[in-house]
Tab-separated table of C-alpha atoms in Angstrom:
chain	number	residue	atom	x	y	z
Z	175	MET	CA	160.690	143.762	-95.042
Z	176	LYS	CA	161.582	144.463	-91.425
Z	177	SER	CA	164.128	142.964	-89.093
Z	178	ALA	CA	163.311	141.338	-85.778
Z	179	ARG	CA	163.720	144.730	-84.178
Z	180	GLY	CA	161.205	146.291	-86.499
Z	181	LYS	CA	163.693	148.142	-88.644
Z	182	PRO	CA	163.802	147.658	-92.415
Z	183	PHE	CA	166.726	145.729	-93.946
Z	184	ARG	CA	169.213	147.695	-95.990
Z	185	LYS	CA	170.375	146.576	-99.398
Z	186	THR	CA	174.126	146.107	-99.483
Z	187	SER	CA	176.071	147.689	-102.312
Z	188	LEU	CA	179.868	147.514	-102.794
Z	189	LYS	CA	180.926	150.988	-103.615
Z	190	SER	CA	184.385	151.118	-102.072
Z	191	GLU	CA	187.258	149.040	-100.626
Z	192	ARG	CA	185.978	150.024	-97.199
Z	193	ASP	CA	182.709	148.249	-97.914
Z	194	ILE	CA	184.573	145.090	-98.977
Z	195	ARG	CA	186.494	144.945	-95.705
Z	196	TYR	CA	183.233	144.589	-93.777
Z	197	LEU	CA	181.804	141.644	-95.750
Z	198	PRO	CA	180.996	138.520	-93.580
Z	199	PHE	CA	183.390	136.420	-95.800
Z	200	PRO	CA	186.276	138.496	-97.129
Z	201	VAL	CA	187.034	138.077	-100.823
Z	202	ALA	CA	190.727	137.296	-100.030
Z	203	SER	CA	189.702	134.378	-97.777
Z	204	ILE	CA	187.418	132.956	-100.460
Z	205	SER	CA	190.254	133.050	-103.003
Z	206	THR	CA	192.565	131.256	-100.601
Z	207	ILE	CA	189.980	128.556	-99.953
Z	208	LEU	CA	189.523	128.018	-103.694
Z	209	LEU	CA	193.276	127.718	-104.228
Z	210	VAL	CA	193.615	125.191	-101.398
Z	211	ALA	CA	190.715	123.146	-102.810
Z	212	VAL	CA	192.334	123.034	-106.270
Z	213	PHE	CA	195.687	122.025	-104.763
Z	214	LEU	CA	194.120	119.230	-102.673
Z	215	SER	CA	192.283	117.976	-105.765
Z	216	PHE	CA	195.599	117.849	-107.641
Z	217	LEU	CA	197.265	115.901	-104.818
Z	218	SER	CA	194.370	113.446	-104.741
Z	219	ALA	CA	194.683	112.792	-108.482
Z	220	LEU	CA	198.444	112.403	-108.171
Z	221	TYR	CA	198.090	109.880	-105.332
Z	222	THR	CA	195.445	107.894	-107.223
Z	223	GLY	CA	197.669	107.654	-110.296
Z	224	ALA	CA	200.729	106.671	-108.270
Z	225	HIS	CA	198.758	104.048	-106.335
Z	226	ARG	CA	197.463	102.563	-109.577
Z	227	THR	CA	200.993	102.411	-111.024
Z	228	ILE	CA	202.356	100.715	-107.904
Z	229	HIS	CA	199.534	98.198	-107.976
Z	230	GLN	CA	200.117	97.395	-111.650
Z	231	HIS	CA	203.844	96.924	-111.119
Z	232	SER	CA	203.824	95.400	-107.646
Z	233	ASN	CA	206.167	92.633	-108.825
Z	234	ILE	CA	208.963	95.132	-109.449
Z	235	ARG	CA	211.323	95.277	-106.482
Z	236	PRO	CA	213.092	98.549	-105.703
Z	237	LYS	CA	216.858	98.569	-105.753
Z	238	GLY	CA	218.327	97.288	-102.528
Z	239	SER	CA	215.135	95.492	-101.467
Z	240	GLY	CA	216.673	92.009	-101.640
Z	241	PRO	CA	217.619	89.379	-104.198
Z	242	SER	CA	215.946	89.727	-107.590
Z	243	ILE	CA	215.351	85.965	-107.900
Z	244	GLN	CA	213.207	84.511	-105.126
Z	245	SER	CA	211.774	81.386	-106.754
Z	246	PHE	CA	211.791	79.352	-109.946
Z	247	GLN	CA	208.963	81.571	-111.165
Z	248	ASP	CA	211.525	84.344	-111.642
Z	249	LEU	CA	213.469	82.203	-114.145
Z	250	ALA	CA	212.860	81.262	-117.760
Z	251	LEU	CA	212.500	77.606	-118.632
Z	252	SER	CA	215.662	77.894	-120.743
Z	253	GLU	CA	217.564	78.933	-117.604
Z	254	ILE	CA	216.207	76.082	-115.513
Z	255	HIS	CA	216.847	73.386	-118.123
Z	256	PRO	CA	219.528	74.828	-120.436
Z	257	ARG	CA	220.451	73.453	-123.821
Z	258	ALA	CA	223.310	74.115	-126.218
Z	259	GLY	CA	222.904	77.429	-128.012
Z	260	PRO	CA	224.685	79.998	-130.143
Z	261	HIS	CA	226.031	81.931	-127.131
Z	262	ARG	CA	226.254	79.498	-124.209
Z	263	HIS	CA	226.792	75.770	-123.547
Z	264	ILE	CA	229.127	74.111	-126.027
Z	265	VAL	CA	226.943	70.984	-125.706
Z	266	SER	CA	223.614	70.375	-124.031
Z	267	PRO	CA	224.074	69.446	-120.368
Z	268	PRO	CA	222.659	66.129	-119.127
Z	269	PRO	CA	218.836	66.188	-118.919
Z	270	ASP	CA	217.490	66.973	-115.465
Z	271	GLU	CA	216.228	63.597	-114.317
Z	272	SER	CA	217.257	64.440	-110.724
Z	273	PRO	CA	216.260	67.506	-108.699
Z	274	VAL	CA	217.337	71.007	-109.645
Z	275	THR	CA	217.871	73.241	-106.614
Z	276	LEU	CA	217.929	77.030	-106.483
Z	277	VAL	CA	220.490	78.381	-104.009
Z	278	THR	CA	221.075	82.074	-103.334
Z	279	CYS	CA	224.396	83.171	-101.882
Z	280	SER	CA	224.869	86.609	-100.389
Z	281	THR	CA	228.388	87.970	-100.929
Z	282	THR	CA	230.139	91.221	-100.222
Z	283	ALA	CA	229.888	91.910	-103.965
Z	284	GLY	CA	226.161	91.114	-104.263
Z	285	TYR	CA	223.877	88.131	-104.775
Z	286	LEU	CA	224.746	84.947	-106.663
Z	287	HIS	CA	221.814	82.767	-107.711
Z	288	ILE	CA	222.972	79.216	-108.361
Z	289	LEU	CA	221.104	76.355	-109.993
Z	290	VAL	CA	222.465	73.065	-108.695
Z	291	HIS	CA	221.867	70.251	-111.218
Z	292	GLU	CA	222.279	66.860	-109.589
Z	293	SER	CA	222.093	65.173	-112.999
Z	294	TRP	CA	225.186	67.068	-114.154
Z	295	ALA	CA	227.440	65.776	-111.387
Z	296	PRO	CA	225.562	63.965	-108.591
Z	297	LEU	CA	228.362	63.675	-106.040
Z	298	GLY	CA	229.607	67.220	-106.520
Z	299	ALA	CA	226.102	68.704	-106.420
Z	300	GLN	CA	225.107	66.794	-103.291
Z	301	ARG	CA	228.224	67.845	-101.414
Z	302	PHE	CA	227.652	71.501	-102.196
Z	303	LEU	CA	224.057	71.242	-101.000
Z	304	GLN	CA	225.266	69.525	-97.827
Z	305	MET	CA	227.615	72.456	-97.214
Z	306	VAL	CA	224.798	74.941	-97.765
Z	307	GLU	CA	222.369	73.131	-95.459
Z	308	SER	CA	224.964	72.899	-92.684
Z	309	LYS	CA	225.387	76.713	-92.796
Z	310	TYR	CA	228.993	76.219	-93.869
Z	311	PHE	CA	229.014	79.435	-95.900
Z	312	SER	CA	227.663	81.460	-92.983
Z	313	THR	CA	231.180	81.270	-91.527
Z	314	LYS	CA	232.201	83.991	-94.024
Z	315	VAL	CA	234.070	82.094	-96.739
Z	316	ALA	CA	236.844	84.040	-98.477
Z	317	LEU	CA	236.917	84.341	-102.264
Z	318	MET	CA	240.615	83.754	-101.857
Z	319	ARG	CA	242.065	83.277	-105.338
Z	320	CYS	CA	240.328	85.369	-107.963
Z	321	ILE	CA	242.114	85.898	-111.253
Z	322	LYS	CA	240.716	88.455	-113.662
Z	323	ASN	CA	238.851	86.974	-116.651
Z	324	PHE	CA	239.709	83.450	-115.500
Z	325	LEU	CA	238.271	82.001	-112.279
Z	326	CYS	CA	237.673	82.513	-108.607
Z	327	GLN	CA	238.594	79.807	-106.100
Z	328	PHE	CA	236.942	79.595	-102.680
Z	329	GLY	CA	235.633	77.142	-100.109
Z	330	ILE	CA	237.868	77.158	-97.008
Z	331	ALA	CA	235.570	77.876	-94.075
Z	332	GLY	CA	235.745	81.116	-92.161
Z	333	ASP	CA	235.654	79.001	-88.996
Z	334	PRO	CA	238.368	76.300	-89.342
Z	335	SER	CA	236.304	73.723	-87.435
Z	336	TYR	CA	233.835	73.585	-90.329
Z	337	ASN	CA	236.502	72.166	-92.659
Z	338	GLU	CA	236.778	68.856	-90.825
Z	339	PRO	CA	233.916	66.905	-92.449
Z	340	TYR	CA	235.283	67.589	-95.923
Z	341	ILE	CA	239.012	66.960	-95.684
Z	342	GLY	CA	241.107	63.883	-95.074
Z	343	LYS	CA	241.337	60.630	-96.988
Z	344	ASN	CA	237.953	59.324	-95.879
Z	345	ASN	CA	236.108	62.492	-96.932
Z	346	ILE	CA	237.476	62.985	-100.436
Z	347	LEU	CA	234.868	62.782	-103.192
Z	348	LYS	CA	235.116	60.365	-106.065
Z	349	ASP	CA	235.027	61.974	-109.482
Z	350	ASP	CA	231.778	62.447	-111.371
Z	351	THR	CA	231.663	61.643	-115.071
Z	352	ASN	CA	232.561	64.668	-117.153
Z	353	TRP	CA	229.787	65.668	-119.564
Z	354	LEU	CA	231.900	68.302	-121.329
Z	355	PRO	CA	233.825	67.317	-124.479
Z	356	GLU	CA	237.468	66.809	-123.542
Z	357	GLY	CA	240.766	67.498	-125.262
Z	358	PRO	CA	242.289	70.399	-127.200
Z	359	THR	CA	240.075	69.856	-130.244
Z	360	HIS	CA	236.953	70.676	-128.217
Z	361	ARG	CA	237.934	73.948	-126.637
Z	362	LYS	CA	235.165	75.689	-128.567
Z	363	ASN	CA	232.632	74.654	-131.154
Z	364	GLU	CA	231.937	75.862	-134.685
Z	365	LEU	CA	229.842	78.736	-133.298
Z	366	GLY	CA	232.703	79.914	-131.096
Z	367	VAL	CA	231.031	78.804	-127.850
Z	368	LYS	CA	233.763	77.967	-125.337
Z	369	ARG	CA	233.747	74.778	-123.299
Z	370	PHE	CA	233.458	76.110	-119.732
Z	371	GLY	CA	230.852	78.869	-119.601
Z	372	LYS	CA	231.024	81.997	-117.493
Z	373	GLY	CA	229.384	81.233	-114.159
Z	374	TYR	CA	229.894	77.453	-114.292
Z	375	LEU	CA	230.758	75.968	-110.901
Z	376	ALA	CA	233.028	72.982	-110.258
Z	377	TYR	CA	235.589	71.841	-107.693
Z	378	ALA	CA	239.262	72.641	-107.374
Z	379	GLY	CA	241.452	69.546	-107.198
Z	380	SER	CA	244.896	68.126	-107.718
Z	381	GLY	CA	244.364	64.757	-109.368
Z	382	LYS	CA	241.992	61.862	-109.665
Z	383	ASN	CA	239.389	61.652	-106.867
Z	384	SER	CA	240.767	64.742	-105.124
Z	385	ARG	CA	237.688	66.942	-104.566
Z	386	SER	CA	237.073	68.211	-101.046
Z	387	ASN	CA	235.624	71.590	-99.985
Z	388	GLN	CA	237.274	73.935	-102.463
Z	389	LEU	CA	235.295	75.229	-105.399
Z	390	ILE	CA	235.800	77.305	-108.522
Z	391	ILE	CA	233.548	79.604	-110.509
Z	392	SER	CA	234.489	80.813	-113.969
Z	393	LEU	CA	234.706	84.594	-114.290
Z	394	ASN	CA	234.548	84.410	-118.075
Z	395	ASP	CA	233.930	81.892	-120.835
Z	396	ASN	CA	236.951	79.605	-120.823
Z	397	GLU	CA	238.115	77.080	-123.399
Z	398	ARG	CA	240.601	75.197	-121.229
Z	399	LEU	CA	238.709	74.404	-118.030
Z	400	GLY	CA	236.769	71.155	-118.023
Z	401	GLY	CA	238.904	69.677	-120.747
Z	402	GLY	CA	240.196	66.619	-118.951
Z	403	SER	CA	240.904	67.436	-115.323
Z	404	PRO	CA	238.420	65.102	-113.590
Z	405	TRP	CA	237.576	67.539	-110.786
Z	406	GLU	CA	236.411	70.241	-113.175
Z	407	VAL	CA	233.069	68.705	-114.161
Z	408	PRO	CA	230.394	71.420	-113.680
Z	409	TRP	CA	227.618	70.655	-111.191
Z	410	GLY	CA	225.808	73.968	-111.542
Z	411	GLU	CA	225.819	77.502	-112.862
Z	412	ILE	CA	224.688	80.968	-111.886
Z	413	VAL	CA	221.516	82.396	-113.415
Z	414	GLY	CA	219.999	85.854	-113.788
Z	415	GLY	CA	221.485	89.208	-114.672
Z	416	GLU	CA	222.024	90.087	-111.012
Z	417	SER	CA	224.359	87.086	-110.602
Z	418	PHE	CA	226.485	87.991	-113.595
Z	419	SER	CA	226.687	91.592	-112.405
Z	420	THR	CA	227.911	90.351	-109.009
Z	421	LEU	CA	230.456	88.094	-110.695
Z	422	ASP	CA	231.916	91.098	-112.498
Z	423	LYS	CA	232.222	93.035	-109.218
Z	424	ILE	CA	234.273	90.432	-107.330
Z	425	PHE	CA	237.689	91.851	-106.492
Z	426	THR	CA	240.476	90.266	-108.542
Z	427	GLY	CA	243.321	92.609	-107.646
Z	428	TYR	CA	245.152	90.120	-105.420
Z	429	GLY	CA	245.188	87.416	-108.095
Z	430	GLU	CA	247.521	84.602	-107.078
Z	431	LYS	CA	248.773	86.679	-104.126
Z	432	GLY	CA	245.704	86.489	-101.926
Z	433	PRO	CA	245.721	84.743	-98.539
Z	434	SER	CA	247.334	81.299	-98.714
Z	435	GLN	CA	245.308	78.141	-98.261
Z	436	GLY	CA	247.469	77.200	-95.266
Z	437	ARG	CA	246.761	80.466	-93.505
Z	438	LEU	CA	243.024	80.234	-94.142
Z	439	ARG	CA	242.946	76.670	-92.821
Z	440	ARG	CA	244.661	77.826	-89.623
Z	441	GLU	CA	242.972	81.181	-89.087
Z	442	GLY	CA	239.818	81.140	-91.175
Z	443	SER	CA	238.497	84.586	-92.044
Z	444	SER	CA	240.354	86.165	-89.145
Z	445	ASP	CA	240.827	89.823	-88.307
Z	446	GLY	CA	244.436	89.420	-89.449
Z	447	VAL	CA	243.354	88.177	-92.881
Z	448	ARG	CA	240.879	91.034	-93.220
Z	449	LYS	CA	243.557	93.533	-92.200
Z	450	ASP	CA	246.150	92.171	-94.656
Z	451	PHE	CA	243.646	91.801	-97.514
Z	452	PRO	CA	241.124	94.607	-97.002
Z	453	ASN	CA	239.607	94.333	-100.493
Z	454	LEU	CA	238.982	90.597	-100.374
Z	455	ASP	CA	235.394	89.551	-101.055
Z	456	TYR	CA	233.527	86.926	-99.033
Z	457	ILE	CA	230.489	84.690	-99.204
Z	458	LEU	CA	228.371	85.684	-96.196
Z	459	HIS	CA	225.761	82.916	-96.379
Z	460	CYS	CA	223.985	80.610	-98.818
Z	461	ASP	CA	220.382	79.427	-98.603
Z	462	VAL	CA	218.372	76.774	-100.396
Z	463	ILE	CA	215.356	78.539	-101.919
Z	464	GLU	CA	213.515	75.602	-103.475
Z	465	SER	CA	213.932	72.411	-105.520
Z	466	ILE	CA	212.005	70.976	-108.429
C-alpha cells in the first residue's frame, strides 16, 4: 500500500527506547491519563456516597447550626404531656386542657427549650408568655443568683424601663393553685422522685400573692421547693437534652454574691455589672416557637 505521495508505508516496530520517544502518543502520557481517570472515578463514587448519606440524614443538624428543637415534632409525646414516672414528676401534672407553648431562650450558656403549660399555673404561665412576646428577655436578662445544685434566679430586665409593667402593687400576680404535694412528708415519693424536678420553672416571691417578674429554675431535683410557698407552683419545664446540658453550664460561682437586685433594678445589665461580674450568664432573647 502506498502513501499519498506514492511511497509505500513502513511497518513500525519498537526496537529501542529511541523508537518509543517518537510515538504519536507517548506511553508515559497514556499512563498519566489512565491514572487521572481512575482518580476521577474514585472521587465521583465518593461524592455519590456522601450525597446519599446527607440525603438520608438530612434531619440531622450539624453542631452549632442552631437550636436542636425547632417544633413540637422534635419532642416525644411524653415530653409534651408528662406524667408521673420512676425518674421524674413526683405526681402527674394537671392535664393539658389549655394550650401548651414551646418557647426557646438563647443564653450565653446555650439554648433552653421551655414548655409552658397554662393548665399547670394559668396566671404564671400567661405572664411569662407576655414577657416573651414583649421582647422583655431581649434586654439581656442576668442569671443573677445561681446556686450550685439548687436553683437559678433571674428576671430583672437588662433595660430598667422594661420592669415597670410587672412591679408595684397593681401589677403583682395572685397565686395559682399548687399542684405539687405540700409539706415535709411529700418531699419525695416511694420511688425516690423528688418534688421539684430539675428544670422546673416557677416564680420567686416573698409571701402570699407576691409574684412579679422574677423567676426561678431548678438546677437539680429538689425536695424542698414547691412544698408550701405559694409562689413556687411550676408553670413549665425545660425539655430536650440540649436544655439540660445548657442548665449544667450556667455559671454558679458567684452564688449568693452576684449582683444585687437593687443594683440590677437601677442599672440593668450595665457595663459596670458586666465588668464586676465577668462570668455572669445572661438570657439574650426568648421566642415563642408554636402552641398546641
